[in-house]
Coordinates of C-alpha atoms (C1' of nucleotides) and ligand atoms in Angstrom, one line a residue:
Chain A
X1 CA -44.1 43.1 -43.9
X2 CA -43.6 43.4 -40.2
X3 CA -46.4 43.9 -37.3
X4 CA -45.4 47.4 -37.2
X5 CA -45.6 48.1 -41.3
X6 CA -49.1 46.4 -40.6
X7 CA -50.2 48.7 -38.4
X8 CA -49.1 51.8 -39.8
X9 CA -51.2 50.3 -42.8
X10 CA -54.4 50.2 -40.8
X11 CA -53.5 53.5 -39.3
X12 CA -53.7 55.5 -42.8
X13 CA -56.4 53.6 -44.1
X14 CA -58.2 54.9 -41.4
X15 CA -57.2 58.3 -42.3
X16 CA -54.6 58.6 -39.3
X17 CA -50.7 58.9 -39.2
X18 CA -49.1 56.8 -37.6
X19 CA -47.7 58.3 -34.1
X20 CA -46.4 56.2 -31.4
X21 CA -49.1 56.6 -29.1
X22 CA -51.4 54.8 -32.0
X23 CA -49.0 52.0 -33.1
X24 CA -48.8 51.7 -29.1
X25 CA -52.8 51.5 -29.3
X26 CA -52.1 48.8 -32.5
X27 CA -49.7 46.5 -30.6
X28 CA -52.0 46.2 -28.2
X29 CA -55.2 45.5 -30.2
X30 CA -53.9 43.5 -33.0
X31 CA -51.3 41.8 -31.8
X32 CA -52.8 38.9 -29.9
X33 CA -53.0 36.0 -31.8
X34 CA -56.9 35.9 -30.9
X35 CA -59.7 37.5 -31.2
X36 CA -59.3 40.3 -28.4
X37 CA -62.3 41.7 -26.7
X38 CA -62.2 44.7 -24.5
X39 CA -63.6 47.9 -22.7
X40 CA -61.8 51.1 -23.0
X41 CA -60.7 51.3 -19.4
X42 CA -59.1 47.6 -19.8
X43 CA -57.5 48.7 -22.7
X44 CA -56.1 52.1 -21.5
X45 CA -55.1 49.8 -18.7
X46 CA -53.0 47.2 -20.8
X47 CA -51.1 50.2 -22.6
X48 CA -50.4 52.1 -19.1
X49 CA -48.8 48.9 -17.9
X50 CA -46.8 47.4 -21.1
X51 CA -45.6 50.7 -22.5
X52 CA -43.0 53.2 -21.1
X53 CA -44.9 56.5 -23.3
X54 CA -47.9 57.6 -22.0
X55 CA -51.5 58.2 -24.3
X56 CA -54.6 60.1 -23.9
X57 CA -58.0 58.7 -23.1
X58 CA -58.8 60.8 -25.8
X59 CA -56.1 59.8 -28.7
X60 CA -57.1 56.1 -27.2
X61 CA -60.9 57.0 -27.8
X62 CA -60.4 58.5 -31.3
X63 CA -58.5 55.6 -32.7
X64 CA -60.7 52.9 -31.8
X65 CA -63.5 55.2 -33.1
X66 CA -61.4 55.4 -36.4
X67 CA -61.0 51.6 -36.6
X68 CA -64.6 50.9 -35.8
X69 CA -65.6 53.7 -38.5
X70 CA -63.0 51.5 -40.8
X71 CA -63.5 48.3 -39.4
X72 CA -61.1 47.2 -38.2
X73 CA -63.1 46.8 -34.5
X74 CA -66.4 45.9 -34.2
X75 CA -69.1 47.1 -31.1
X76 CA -70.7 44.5 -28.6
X77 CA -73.3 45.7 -27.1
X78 CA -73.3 44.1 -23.8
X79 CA -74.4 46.4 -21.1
X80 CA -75.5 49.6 -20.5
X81 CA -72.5 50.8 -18.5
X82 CA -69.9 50.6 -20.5
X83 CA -68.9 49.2 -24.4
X84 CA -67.1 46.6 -24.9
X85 CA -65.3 46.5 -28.5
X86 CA -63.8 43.0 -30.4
X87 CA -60.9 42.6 -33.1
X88 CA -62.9 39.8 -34.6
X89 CA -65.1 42.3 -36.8
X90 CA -67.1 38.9 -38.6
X91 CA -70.6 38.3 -38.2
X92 CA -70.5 36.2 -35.3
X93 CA -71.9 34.9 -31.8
X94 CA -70.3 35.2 -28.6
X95 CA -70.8 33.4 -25.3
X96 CA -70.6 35.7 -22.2
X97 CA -69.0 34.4 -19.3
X98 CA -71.1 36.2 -16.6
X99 CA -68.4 35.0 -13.7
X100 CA -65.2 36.6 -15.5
X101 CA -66.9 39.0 -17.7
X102 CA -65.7 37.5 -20.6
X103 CA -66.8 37.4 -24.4
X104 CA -65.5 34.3 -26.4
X105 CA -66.1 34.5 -29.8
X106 CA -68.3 31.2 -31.5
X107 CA -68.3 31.3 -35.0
X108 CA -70.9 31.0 -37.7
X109 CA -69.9 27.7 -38.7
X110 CA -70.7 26.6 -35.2
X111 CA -74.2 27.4 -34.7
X112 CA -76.7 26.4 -37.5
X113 CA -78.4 28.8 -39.6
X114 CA -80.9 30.7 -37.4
X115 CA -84.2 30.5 -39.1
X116 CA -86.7 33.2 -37.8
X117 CA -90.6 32.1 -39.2
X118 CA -91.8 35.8 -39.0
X119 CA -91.0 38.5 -40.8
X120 CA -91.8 42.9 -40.7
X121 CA -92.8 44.2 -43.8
X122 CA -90.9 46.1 -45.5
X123 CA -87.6 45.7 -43.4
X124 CA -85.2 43.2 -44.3
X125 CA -82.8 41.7 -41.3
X126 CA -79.2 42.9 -41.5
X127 CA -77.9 41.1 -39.1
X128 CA -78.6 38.4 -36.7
X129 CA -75.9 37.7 -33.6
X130 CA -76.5 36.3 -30.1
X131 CA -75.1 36.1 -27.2
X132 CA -75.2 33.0 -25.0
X133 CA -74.2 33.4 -21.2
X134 CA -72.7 31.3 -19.2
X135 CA -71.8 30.1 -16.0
X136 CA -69.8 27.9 -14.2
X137 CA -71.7 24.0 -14.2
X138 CA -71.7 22.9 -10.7
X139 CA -73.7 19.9 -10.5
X140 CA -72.8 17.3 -8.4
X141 CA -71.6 14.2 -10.9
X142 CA -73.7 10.7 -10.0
Chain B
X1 CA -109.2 42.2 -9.3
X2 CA -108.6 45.5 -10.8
X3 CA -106.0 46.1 -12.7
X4 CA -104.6 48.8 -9.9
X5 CA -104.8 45.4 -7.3
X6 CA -102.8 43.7 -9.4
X7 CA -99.8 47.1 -9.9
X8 CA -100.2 46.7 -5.9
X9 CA -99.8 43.3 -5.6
X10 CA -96.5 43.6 -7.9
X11 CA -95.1 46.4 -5.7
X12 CA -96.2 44.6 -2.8
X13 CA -94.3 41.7 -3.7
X14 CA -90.9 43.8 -4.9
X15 CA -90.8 44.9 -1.3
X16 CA -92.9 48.6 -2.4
X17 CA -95.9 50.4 -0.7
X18 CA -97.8 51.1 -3.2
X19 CA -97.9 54.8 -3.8
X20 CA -99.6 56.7 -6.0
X21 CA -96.3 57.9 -8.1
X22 CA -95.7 54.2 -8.0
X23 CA -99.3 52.9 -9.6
X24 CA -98.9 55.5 -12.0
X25 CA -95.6 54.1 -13.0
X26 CA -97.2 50.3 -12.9
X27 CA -100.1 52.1 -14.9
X28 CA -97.8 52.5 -17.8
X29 CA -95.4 49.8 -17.7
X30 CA -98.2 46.9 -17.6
X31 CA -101.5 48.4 -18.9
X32 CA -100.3 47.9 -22.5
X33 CA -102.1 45.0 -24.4
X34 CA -98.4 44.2 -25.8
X35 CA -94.9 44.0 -24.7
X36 CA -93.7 47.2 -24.0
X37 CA -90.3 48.1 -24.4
X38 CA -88.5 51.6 -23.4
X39 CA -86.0 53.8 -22.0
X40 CA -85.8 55.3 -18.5
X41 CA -86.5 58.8 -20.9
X42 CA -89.5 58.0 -22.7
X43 CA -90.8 56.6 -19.7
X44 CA -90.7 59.1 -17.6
X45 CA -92.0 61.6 -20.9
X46 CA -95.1 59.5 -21.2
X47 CA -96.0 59.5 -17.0
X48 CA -95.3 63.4 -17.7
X49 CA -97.8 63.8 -20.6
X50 CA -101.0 61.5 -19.0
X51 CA -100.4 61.9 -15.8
X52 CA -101.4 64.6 -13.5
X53 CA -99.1 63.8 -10.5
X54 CA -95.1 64.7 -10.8
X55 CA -92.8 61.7 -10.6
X56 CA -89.4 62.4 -9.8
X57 CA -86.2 60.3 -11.6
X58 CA -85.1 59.0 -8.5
X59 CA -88.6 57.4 -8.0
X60 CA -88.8 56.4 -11.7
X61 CA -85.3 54.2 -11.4
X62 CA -85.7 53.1 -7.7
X63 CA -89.2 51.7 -9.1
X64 CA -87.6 50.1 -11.9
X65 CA -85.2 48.3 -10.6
X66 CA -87.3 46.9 -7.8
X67 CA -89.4 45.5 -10.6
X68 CA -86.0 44.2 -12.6
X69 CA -84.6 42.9 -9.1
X70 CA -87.9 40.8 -8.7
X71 CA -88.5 39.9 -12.7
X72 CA -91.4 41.9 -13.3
X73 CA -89.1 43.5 -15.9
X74 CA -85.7 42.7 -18.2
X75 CA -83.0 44.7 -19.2
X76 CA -82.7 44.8 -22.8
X77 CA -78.8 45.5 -24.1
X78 CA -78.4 47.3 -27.1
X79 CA -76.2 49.8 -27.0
X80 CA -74.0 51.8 -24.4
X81 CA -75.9 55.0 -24.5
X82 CA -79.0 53.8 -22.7
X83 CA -80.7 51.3 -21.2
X84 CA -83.3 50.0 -22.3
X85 CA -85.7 47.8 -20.2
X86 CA -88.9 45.4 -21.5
X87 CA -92.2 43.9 -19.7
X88 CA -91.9 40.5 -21.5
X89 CA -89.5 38.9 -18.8
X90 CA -89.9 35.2 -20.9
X91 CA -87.0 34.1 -22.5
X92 CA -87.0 36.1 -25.9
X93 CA -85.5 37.4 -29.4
X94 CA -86.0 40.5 -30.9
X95 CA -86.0 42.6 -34.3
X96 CA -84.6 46.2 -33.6
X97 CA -85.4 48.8 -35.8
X98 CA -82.4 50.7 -36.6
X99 CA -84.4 53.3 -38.2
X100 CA -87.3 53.7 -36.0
X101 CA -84.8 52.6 -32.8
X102 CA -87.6 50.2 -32.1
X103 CA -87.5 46.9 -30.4
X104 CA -90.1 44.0 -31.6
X105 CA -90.3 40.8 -29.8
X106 CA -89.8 37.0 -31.8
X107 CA -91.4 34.5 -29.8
X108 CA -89.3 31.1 -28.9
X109 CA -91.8 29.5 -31.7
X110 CA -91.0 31.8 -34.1
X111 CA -87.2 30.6 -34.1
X112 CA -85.7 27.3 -34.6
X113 CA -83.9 25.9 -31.3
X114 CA -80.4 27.5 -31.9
X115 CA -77.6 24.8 -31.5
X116 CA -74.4 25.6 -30.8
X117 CA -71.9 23.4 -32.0
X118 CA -69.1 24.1 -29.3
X119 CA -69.0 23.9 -25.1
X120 CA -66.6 25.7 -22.8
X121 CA -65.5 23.1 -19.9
X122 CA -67.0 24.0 -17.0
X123 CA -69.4 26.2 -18.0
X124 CA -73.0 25.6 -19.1
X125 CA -75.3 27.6 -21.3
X126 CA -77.7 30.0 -19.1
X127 CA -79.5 31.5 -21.8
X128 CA -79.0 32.6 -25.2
X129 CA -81.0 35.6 -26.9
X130 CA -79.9 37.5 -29.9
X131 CA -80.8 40.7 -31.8
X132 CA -81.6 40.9 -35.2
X133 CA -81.4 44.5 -36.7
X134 CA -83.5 45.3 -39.2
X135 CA -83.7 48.1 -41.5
X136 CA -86.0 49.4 -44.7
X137 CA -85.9 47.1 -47.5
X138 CA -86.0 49.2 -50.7
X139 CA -85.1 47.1 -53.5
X140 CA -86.3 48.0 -57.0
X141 CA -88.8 45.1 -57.8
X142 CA -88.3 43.3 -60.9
Chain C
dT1 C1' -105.6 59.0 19.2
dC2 C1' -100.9 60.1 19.0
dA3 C1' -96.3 59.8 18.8
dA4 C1' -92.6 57.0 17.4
dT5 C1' -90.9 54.6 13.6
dA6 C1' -90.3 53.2 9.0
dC7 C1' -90.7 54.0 4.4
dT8 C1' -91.1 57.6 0.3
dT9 C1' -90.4 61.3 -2.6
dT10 C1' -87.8 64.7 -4.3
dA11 C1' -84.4 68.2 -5.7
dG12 C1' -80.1 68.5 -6.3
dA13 C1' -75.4 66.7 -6.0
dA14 C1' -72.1 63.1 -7.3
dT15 C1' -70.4 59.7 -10.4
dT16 C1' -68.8 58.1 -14.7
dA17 C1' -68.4 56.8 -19.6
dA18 C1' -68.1 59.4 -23.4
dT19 C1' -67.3 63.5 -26.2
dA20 C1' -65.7 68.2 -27.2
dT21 C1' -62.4 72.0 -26.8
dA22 C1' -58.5 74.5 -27.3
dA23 C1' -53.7 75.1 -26.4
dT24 C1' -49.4 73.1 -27.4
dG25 C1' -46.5 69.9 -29.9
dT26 C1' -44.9 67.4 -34.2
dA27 C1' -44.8 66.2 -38.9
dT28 C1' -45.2 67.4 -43.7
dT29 C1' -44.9 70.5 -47.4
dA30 C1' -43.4 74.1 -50.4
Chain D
dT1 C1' -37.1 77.3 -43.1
dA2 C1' -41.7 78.8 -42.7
dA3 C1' -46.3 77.8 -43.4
dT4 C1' -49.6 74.4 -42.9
dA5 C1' -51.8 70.3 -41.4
dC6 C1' -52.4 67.0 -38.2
dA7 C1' -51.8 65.0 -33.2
dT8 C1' -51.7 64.9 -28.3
dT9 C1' -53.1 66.3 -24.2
dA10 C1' -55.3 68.3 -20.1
dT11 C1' -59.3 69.9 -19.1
dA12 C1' -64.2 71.0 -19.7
dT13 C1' -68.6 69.4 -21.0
dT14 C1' -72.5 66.2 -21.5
dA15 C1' -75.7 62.9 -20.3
dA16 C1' -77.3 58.6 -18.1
dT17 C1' -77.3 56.9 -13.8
dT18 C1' -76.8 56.7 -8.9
dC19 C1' -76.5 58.8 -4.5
dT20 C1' -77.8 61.9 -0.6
dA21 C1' -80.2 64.2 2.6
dA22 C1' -84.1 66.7 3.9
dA23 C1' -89.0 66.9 4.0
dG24 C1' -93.3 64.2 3.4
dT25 C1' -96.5 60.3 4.3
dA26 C1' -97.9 55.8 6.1
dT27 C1' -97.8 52.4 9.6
dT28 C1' -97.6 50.7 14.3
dG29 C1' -98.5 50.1 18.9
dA30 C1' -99.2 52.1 23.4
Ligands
MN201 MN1 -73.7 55.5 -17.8
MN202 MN1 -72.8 57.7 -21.1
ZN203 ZN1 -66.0 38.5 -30.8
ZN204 ZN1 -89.0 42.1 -25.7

DNA sequence: TCAATACTTTAGAATTAATATAATGTATTA
DNA sequence: TAATACATTATATTAATTCTAAAGTATTGA
């Protein structure tokens, strides 16, 4: 099964045929060998400058709304300004790099179990997932 | 000192006269007994429906983010809609209510120390806070 | 006190991410 | 092939946020 079969999988399991502009979007997201975090501007970017077709803002915002509906992309909520959306769609943490504006995944098995001593009655938690910033570590060595 | 000395004091020290549009915003950020957590909406909805003076938007986030700039107040990310802002400015967790669209504060001591099992060279950890959604828990009770 | 100066408030305009619309294009079906 | 369904796109709309510029108020110093 090649990339491309792949994708047009993931396109009708999300309910969507498989155009060029969307496989264009799929290249693009799933391709990278890691975990891919992005905004929608960085990603409308990416496919302006890689392909020779042109696509929408709004075919680019009703696939990833698709995939995220599917999920096959996953939300971070990082800022008010803008969302940023990840191909890693596991629960997991993230560190934010707050010089490049980066999200790097960290997964479960790298953080212990977070154990919260205080519950709300009647809720139950549905998820728990951090995000650690970080910055560059400038200290002079002794 | 009154509790309107210490609203001016604050704006004194974020680099703000204090004005009476401006206590009445202090009035309802920092007279609550608890944390307080909110969007730029339903604060200006609440100053609308107790006070008796008019408060324009512009003054409403000018005012806010003097307080954010000087750490009187935290932004709080959640989604990409809206931002929502808090008067607990510690280091902090918190439940949100995914029903009720409610944020609730967990203490430090509430939470084990989270550990995370993996460093990016260069970079060191600034702070790390997470979100743990909650939502009803209606299981059938045996 | 008074006028110059600095800071505020405000209505409304501008910006921008996101969403909706509606016309045109393309694929699928019968 | 013709009817139908689905897609793409340019453009319009929405809504949170930010900006602007004019009018108001406080502060300062002669
Ligand atoms: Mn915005
Ligand atoms: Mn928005
Ligand atoms: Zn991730
Ligand atoms: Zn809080």
């Amino acid at each position: 099964m090649t990339y491309v079969d792949q994708y047009i999988d993931k396109l009708r399991k999300s309910g969507l045929r498989p155009t060029k502009q969307r496989i264009k979007i799929c290249e693009v997201l799933f391709n990278a060998e890691k975990t891919f975090h992005f905004t929608i501007k960085e990603l409308v970017k990416i496919i302006e400058n890689q392909a020779n077709i042109k696509v929408s803002l709004a075919t680019v915002y009703n696939t990833v709304h698709a995939f995220i509906k599917k999920g096959y992309l996953k939300e971070i909520p990082l800022n008010a300004s803008q969302s940023y959306y990840d191909t890693n769609v596991t629960h997991h943490h993230h560190f934010f790099d707050e010089e490049e504006n980066k999200l790097i995944d960290i997964n479960q098995e790298d953080v212990d179990d977070i154990n919260i001593k205080r519950t709300i009655p009647g809720k139950k938690i549905r998820s728990v997932e951090f995000i650690a910033k970080i910055v560059s570590d400038n200290q002079s060595q002794k």
